[in-house]
Structures are given as C-alpha cells and as structure tokens.
mmCIF file with all atom_site columns, C-alpha atoms in Angstrom:
data_model
loop_
_atom_site.group_PDB
_atom_site.id
_atom_site.type_symbol
_atom_site.label_atom_id
_atom_site.label_alt_id
_atom_site.label_comp_id
_atom_site.label_asym_id
_atom_site.label_entity_id
_atom_site.label_seq_id
_atom_site.pdbx_PDB_ins_code
_atom_site.Cartn_x
_atom_site.Cartn_y
_atom_site.Cartn_z
_atom_site.occupancy
_atom_site.B_iso_or_equiv
_atom_site.pdbx_formal_charge
_atom_site.auth_seq_id
_atom_site.auth_comp_id
_atom_site.auth_asym_id
_atom_site.auth_atom_id
_atom_site.pdbx_PDB_model_num
ATOM 1   C CA . MET A 1 1   ? 0.031   0.005  0.001   1.00 0.00 ? 10  MET A CA 1
ATOM 2   C CA . ASN A 1 2   ? 2.947   2.279  0.687   1.00 0.00 ? 11  ASN A CA 1
ATOM 3   C CA . ASP A 1 3   ? 4.182   1.437  -2.772  1.00 0.00 ? 12  ASP A CA 1
ATOM 4   C CA . VAL A 1 4   ? 0.969   2.680  -4.258  1.00 0.00 ? 13  VAL A CA 1
ATOM 5   C CA . LYS A 1 5   ? 0.777   6.075  -2.148  1.00 0.00 ? 14  LYS A CA 1
ATOM 6   C CA . ASN A 1 6   ? 4.474   6.653  -2.997  1.00 0.00 ? 15  ASN A CA 1
ATOM 7   C CA . ALA A 1 7   ? 3.805   6.350  -6.723  1.00 0.00 ? 16  ALA A CA 1
ATOM 8   C CA . LEU A 1 8   ? 0.778   8.685  -6.368  1.00 0.00 ? 17  LEU A CA 1
ATOM 9   C CA . ALA A 1 9   ? 2.841   11.170 -4.392  1.00 0.00 ? 18  ALA A CA 1
ATOM 10  C CA . SER A 1 10  ? 5.765   11.285 -6.982  1.00 0.00 ? 19  SER A CA 1
ATOM 11  C CA . LEU A 1 11  ? 3.099   11.490 -9.838  1.00 0.00 ? 20  LEU A CA 1
ATOM 12  C CA . ARG A 1 12  ? 1.352   14.650 -8.060  1.00 0.00 ? 21  ARG A CA 1
ATOM 13  C CA . ALA A 1 13  ? 4.915   15.961 -7.512  1.00 0.00 ? 22  ALA A CA 1
ATOM 14  C CA . ALA A 1 14  ? 5.753   15.598 -11.145 1.00 0.00 ? 23  ALA A CA 1
ATOM 15  C CA . ARG A 1 15  ? 2.562   17.042 -12.359 1.00 0.00 ? 24  ARG A CA 1
ATOM 16  C CA . GLN A 1 16  ? 3.008   20.259 -10.327 1.00 0.00 ? 25  GLN A CA 1
ATOM 17  C CA . SER A 1 17  ? 6.650   20.821 -11.042 1.00 0.00 ? 26  SER A CA 1
ATOM 18  C CA . GLU A 1 18  ? 7.373   23.372 -13.835 1.00 0.00 ? 27  GLU A CA 1
ATOM 19  C CA . GLN A 1 19  ? 9.276   21.083 -15.911 1.00 0.00 ? 28  GLN A CA 1
ATOM 20  C CA . PRO A 1 20  ? 7.612   17.596 -16.777 1.00 0.00 ? 29  PRO A CA 1
ATOM 21  C CA . LEU A 1 21  ? 9.845   14.475 -16.106 1.00 0.00 ? 30  LEU A CA 1
ATOM 22  C CA . ASP A 1 22  ? 9.764   13.374 -19.824 1.00 0.00 ? 31  ASP A CA 1
ATOM 23  C CA . PRO A 1 23  ? 9.671   16.544 -21.792 1.00 0.00 ? 32  PRO A CA 1
ATOM 24  C CA . THR A 1 24  ? 8.396   15.902 -25.479 1.00 0.00 ? 33  THR A CA 1
ATOM 25  C CA . PRO A 1 25  ? 10.823  16.947 -28.116 1.00 0.00 ? 34  PRO A CA 1
ATOM 26  C CA . PRO A 1 26  ? 10.021  19.825 -30.569 1.00 0.00 ? 35  PRO A CA 1
ATOM 27  C CA . VAL A 1 27  ? 8.494   19.072 -33.836 1.00 0.00 ? 36  VAL A CA 1
ATOM 28  C CA . PRO A 1 28  ? 10.588  20.537 -36.601 1.00 0.00 ? 37  PRO A CA 1
ATOM 29  C CA . GLU A 1 29  ? 8.935   22.912 -39.118 1.00 0.00 ? 38  GLU A CA 1
ATOM 30  C CA . PRO A 1 30  ? 8.411   21.485 -42.499 1.00 0.00 ? 39  PRO A CA 1
ATOM 31  C CA . SER A 1 31  ? 10.766  22.564 -45.152 1.00 0.00 ? 40  SER A CA 1
ATOM 32  C CA . GLU A 1 32  ? 9.707   24.853 -48.067 1.00 0.00 ? 41  GLU A CA 1
ATOM 33  C CA . ALA A 1 33  ? 11.584  22.784 -50.649 1.00 0.00 ? 42  ALA A CA 1
ATOM 34  C CA . PRO A 1 34  ? 9.931   19.644 -51.608 1.00 0.00 ? 43  PRO A CA 1
ATOM 35  C CA . LEU A 1 35  ? 11.812  16.392 -51.219 1.00 0.00 ? 44  LEU A CA 1
ATOM 36  C CA . SER A 1 36  ? 13.202  14.814 -54.210 1.00 0.00 ? 45  SER A CA 1
ATOM 37  C CA . ALA A 1 37  ? 12.798  11.293 -54.947 1.00 0.00 ? 46  ALA A CA 1
ATOM 38  C CA . GLY A 1 38  ? 15.851  10.921 -56.728 1.00 0.00 ? 47  GLY A CA 1
ATOM 39  C CA . LYS A 1 39  ? 18.047  12.678 -59.399 1.00 0.00 ? 48  LYS A CA 1
ATOM 40  C CA . GLY A 1 40  ? 16.011  12.839 -62.543 1.00 0.00 ? 49  GLY A CA 1
ATOM 41  C CA . GLN A 1 41  ? 12.967  11.368 -61.079 1.00 0.00 ? 50  GLN A CA 1
ATOM 42  C CA . PRO A 1 42  ? 9.789   13.994 -60.923 1.00 0.00 ? 51  PRO A CA 1
ATOM 43  C CA . THR A 1 43  ? 8.353   14.464 -57.643 1.00 0.00 ? 52  THR A CA 1
ATOM 44  C CA . ILE A 1 44  ? 4.791   13.241 -57.709 1.00 0.00 ? 53  ILE A CA 1
ATOM 45  C CA . GLN A 1 45  ? 2.246   15.158 -55.517 1.00 0.00 ? 54  GLN A CA 1
ATOM 46  C CA . GLU A 1 46  ? -1.319  13.736 -55.180 1.00 0.00 ? 55  GLU A CA 1
ATOM 47  C CA . ASP A 1 47  ? -4.181  14.836 -53.144 1.00 0.00 ? 56  ASP A CA 1
ATOM 48  C CA . VAL A 1 48  ? -5.755  11.308 -52.349 1.00 0.00 ? 57  VAL A CA 1
ATOM 49  C CA . ALA A 1 49  ? -8.523  10.939 -50.097 1.00 0.00 ? 58  ALA A CA 1
ATOM 50  C CA . PRO A 1 50  ? -9.771  7.811  -48.538 1.00 0.00 ? 59  PRO A CA 1
ATOM 51  C CA . ARG A 1 51  ? -12.145 5.840  -50.978 1.00 0.00 ? 60  ARG A CA 1
ATOM 52  C CA . GLY A 1 52  ? -15.600 7.164  -50.635 1.00 0.00 ? 61  GLY A CA 1
ATOM 53  C CA . GLU A 1 53  ? -14.813 10.302 -49.150 1.00 0.00 ? 62  GLU A CA 1
ATOM 54  C CA . VAL A 1 54  ? -14.679 12.471 -52.226 1.00 0.00 ? 63  VAL A CA 1
ATOM 55  C CA . LYS A 1 55  ? -18.024 12.296 -53.730 1.00 0.00 ? 64  LYS A CA 1
ATOM 56  C CA . THR A 1 56  ? -17.785 14.299 -56.782 1.00 0.00 ? 65  THR A CA 1
ATOM 57  C CA . LEU A 1 57  ? -15.243 14.897 -59.652 1.00 0.00 ? 66  LEU A CA 1
ATOM 58  C CA . ALA A 1 58  ? -16.260 18.843 -59.517 1.00 0.00 ? 67  ALA A CA 1
ATOM 59  C CA . GLY A 1 59  ? -13.118 20.815 -60.096 1.00 0.00 ? 68  GLY A CA 1
ATOM 60  C CA . ARG A 1 60  ? -11.250 17.812 -61.865 1.00 0.00 ? 69  ARG A CA 1
ATOM 61  C CA . VAL A 1 61  ? -13.202 17.529 -64.985 1.00 0.00 ? 70  VAL A CA 1
ATOM 62  C CA . PRO A 1 62  ? -15.158 20.256 -67.025 1.00 0.00 ? 71  PRO A CA 1
ATOM 63  C CA . LEU A 1 63  ? -18.482 21.210 -65.569 1.00 0.00 ? 72  LEU A CA 1
ATOM 64  C CA . SER A 1 64  ? -20.277 19.790 -68.605 1.00 0.00 ? 73  SER A CA 1
ATOM 65  C CA . LEU A 1 65  ? -18.626 16.182 -68.393 1.00 0.00 ? 74  LEU A CA 1
ATOM 66  C CA . HIS A 1 66  ? -19.452 16.279 -64.601 1.00 0.00 ? 75  HIS A CA 1
ATOM 67  C CA . ARG A 1 67  ? -23.191 16.930 -65.520 1.00 0.00 ? 76  ARG A CA 1
ATOM 68  C CA . GLU A 1 68  ? -23.108 14.185 -68.117 1.00 0.00 ? 77  GLU A CA 1
ATOM 69  C CA . LEU A 1 69  ? -21.809 11.667 -65.419 1.00 0.00 ? 78  LEU A CA 1
ATOM 70  C CA . THR A 1 70  ? -24.496 12.801 -63.154 1.00 0.00 ? 79  THR A CA 1
ATOM 71  C CA . ARG A 1 71  ? -27.221 12.235 -65.812 1.00 0.00 ? 80  ARG A CA 1
ATOM 72  C CA . ALA A 1 72  ? -25.603 8.721  -66.566 1.00 0.00 ? 81  ALA A CA 1
ATOM 73  C CA . LEU A 1 73  ? -25.513 7.757  -62.959 1.00 0.00 ? 82  LEU A CA 1
ATOM 74  C CA . LEU A 1 74  ? -29.349 8.670  -62.652 1.00 0.00 ? 83  LEU A CA 1
ATOM 75  C CA . ASP A 1 75  ? -30.177 6.804  -65.783 1.00 0.00 ? 84  ASP A CA 1
ATOM 76  C CA . ALA A 1 76  ? -28.277 3.789  -64.589 1.00 0.00 ? 85  ALA A CA 1
ATOM 77  C CA . ALA A 1 77  ? -30.035 4.011  -61.231 1.00 0.00 ? 86  ALA A CA 1
ATOM 78  C CA . ASP A 1 78  ? -33.402 3.726  -63.016 1.00 0.00 ? 87  ASP A CA 1
ATOM 79  C CA . GLN A 1 79  ? -32.274 0.912  -64.968 1.00 0.00 ? 88  GLN A CA 1
ATOM 80  C CA . LEU A 1 80  ? -30.955 -1.134 -62.346 1.00 0.00 ? 89  LEU A CA 1
ATOM 81  C CA . LYS A 1 81  ? -33.938 0.025  -60.027 1.00 0.00 ? 90  LYS A CA 1
ATOM 82  C CA . LEU A 1 82  ? -31.704 1.573  -57.220 1.00 0.00 ? 91  LEU A CA 1
ATOM 83  C CA . THR A 1 83  ? -31.926 4.706  -55.361 1.00 0.00 ? 92  THR A CA 1
ATOM 84  C CA . ARG A 1 84  ? -28.722 5.683  -56.067 1.00 0.00 ? 93  ARG A CA 1
ATOM 85  C CA . ILE A 1 85  ? -25.226 4.641  -57.541 1.00 0.00 ? 94  ILE A CA 1
ATOM 86  C CA . ASN A 1 86  ? -21.960 5.503  -55.840 1.00 0.00 ? 95  ASN A CA 1
ATOM 87  C CA . VAL A 1 87  ? -19.829 7.809  -57.871 1.00 0.00 ? 96  VAL A CA 1
ATOM 88  C CA . ASP A 1 88  ? -16.517 5.276  -56.942 1.00 0.00 ? 97  ASP A CA 1
ATOM 89  C CA . GLU A 1 89  ? -18.462 2.384  -57.746 1.00 0.00 ? 98  GLU A CA 1
ATOM 90  C CA . ALA A 1 90  ? -19.596 3.820  -61.246 1.00 0.00 ? 99  ALA A CA 1
ATOM 91  C CA . LEU A 1 91  ? -15.977 5.004  -62.128 1.00 0.00 ? 100 LEU A CA 1
ATOM 92  C CA . GLU A 1 92  ? -14.651 1.694  -61.222 1.00 0.00 ? 101 GLU A CA 1
ATOM 93  C CA . ALA A 1 93  ? -17.045 -0.083 -63.522 1.00 0.00 ? 102 ALA A CA 1
ATOM 94  C CA . ALA A 1 94  ? -16.321 2.316  -66.090 1.00 0.00 ? 103 ALA A CA 1
ATOM 95  C CA . MET A 1 95  ? -12.541 1.914  -66.070 1.00 0.00 ? 104 MET A CA 1
ATOM 96  C CA . ARG A 1 96  ? -12.901 -1.876 -65.986 1.00 0.00 ? 105 ARG A CA 1
ATOM 97  C CA . VAL A 1 97  ? -14.679 -1.645 -69.454 1.00 0.00 ? 106 VAL A CA 1
ATOM 98  C CA . VAL A 1 98  ? -12.193 0.857  -70.960 1.00 0.00 ? 107 VAL A CA 1
ATOM 99  C CA . LEU A 1 99  ? -9.277  -1.336 -69.814 1.00 0.00 ? 108 LEU A CA 1
ATOM 100 C CA . ARG A 1 100 ? -10.445 -4.684 -70.573 1.00 0.00 ? 109 ARG A CA 1
ATOM 101 C CA . ASP A 1 101 ? -11.966 -3.929 -73.944 1.00 0.00 ? 110 ASP A CA 1
ATOM 102 C CA . GLN A 1 102 ? -9.557  -3.326 -76.945 1.00 0.00 ? 111 GLN A CA 1
ATOM 103 C CA . ASP A 1 103 ? -11.823 -1.023 -78.905 1.00 0.00 ? 112 ASP A CA 1
ATOM 104 C CA . SER A 1 104 ? -12.847 1.072  -75.855 1.00 0.00 ? 113 SER A CA 1
ATOM 105 C CA . GLN A 1 105 ? -9.023  1.310  -74.937 1.00 0.00 ? 114 GLN A CA 1
ATOM 106 C CA . GLU A 1 106 ? -8.294  2.737  -78.385 1.00 0.00 ? 115 GLU A CA 1
ATOM 107 C CA . ARG A 1 107 ? -11.062 5.251  -78.157 1.00 0.00 ? 116 ARG A CA 1
ATOM 108 C CA . TRP A 1 108 ? -9.909  6.125  -74.540 1.00 0.00 ? 117 TRP A CA 1
ATOM 109 C CA . LEU A 1 109 ? -6.172  6.879  -76.031 1.00 0.00 ? 118 LEU A CA 1
ATOM 110 C CA . GLU A 1 110 ? -7.893  9.106  -78.802 1.00 0.00 ? 119 GLU A CA 1
ATOM 111 C CA . GLU A 1 111 ? -9.952  10.963 -76.361 1.00 0.00 ? 120 GLU A CA 1
ATOM 112 C CA . LEU A 1 112 ? -6.746  11.268 -74.004 1.00 0.00 ? 121 LEU A CA 1
ATOM 113 C CA . ARG A 1 113 ? -4.729  12.807 -76.917 1.00 0.00 ? 122 ARG A CA 1
ATOM 114 C CA . ALA A 1 114 ? -7.649  15.159 -77.535 1.00 0.00 ? 123 ALA A CA 1
ATOM 115 C CA . VAL A 1 115 ? -7.902  16.371 -74.142 1.00 0.00 ? 124 VAL A CA 1
ATOM 116 C CA . ARG A 1 116 ? -4.110  16.862 -73.783 1.00 0.00 ? 125 ARG A CA 1
ATOM 117 C CA . ARG A 1 117 ? -4.197  18.987 -77.043 1.00 0.00 ? 126 ARG A CA 1
ATOM 118 C CA . GLU A 1 118 ? -7.173  21.022 -75.501 1.00 0.00 ? 127 GLU A CA 1
ATOM 119 C CA . ARG A 1 119 ? -5.476  21.775 -72.174 1.00 0.00 ? 128 ARG A CA 1
ATOM 120 C CA . ARG A 1 120 ? -2.153  22.853 -74.102 1.00 0.00 ? 129 ARG A CA 1
ATOM 121 C CA . SER A 1 121 ? -3.863  25.011 -76.526 1.00 0.00 ? 130 SER A CA 1
ATOM 122 C CA . GLY A 1 122 ? -6.409  26.584 -74.098 1.00 0.00 ? 131 GLY A CA 1
#
C-alpha cells in the first residue's frame, strides 16, 4: 500500500513541477523545398482521399462532363432499379470496361490525346 501512495505522491509532484519529467521534443517545421525522390525522377504530388470520401469530380473535370456523369448515374440507377449509385463504384466499373476492352481502350487513348491537345492550346 505504501508503494501505491509513494507512486501517487511522486506523480502529483511531477504534475505540479514546472518541468515535466519526460519533455516532448519539439516538432521540426516542414521545409519549403519539396523532397526529391531521386536525381532525374519527378516528384509526384497527389491529393488522395480515402475511398468513398470524395463524392464528386467537381473541379477535376469540366462541368459539362460532370453533369453528363450525373445524368448517366441517374439513368443507370433507374435501369438497375436502385435509389442511387456511388460515384466510386460507377467509375470503377467504367475503368474496367475501358481497360479490358481493346476497342474502348483505343477510343480512350484518342480522347486522352484530344484532352491533352485542348489543355495545351487553351
């Protein structure tokens, strides 16, 4: 019992003292310069949110394409007799189609080239 009392007394004394017994080291400030992955390798910066947390593509694609996706999701929900379809699930299904079908993949590459040309010229 005396051991417990002594331990409590030392704990109270430590809490009341001006300097803690185990001070935490200061956290260094982040540097302004980005860390490079290596010589000749570009640094990749991504804003990645956990799956299911980002609900829309707003700000990442043109508004007209975002509206087109929204309409397609509503139509798909009607056809499947669902109340709603998760954007993540819809995009995953679309990417499966594009990546697994050779004709779709070739069309996707054409669209990708067109988007890159538009962004460079605009």
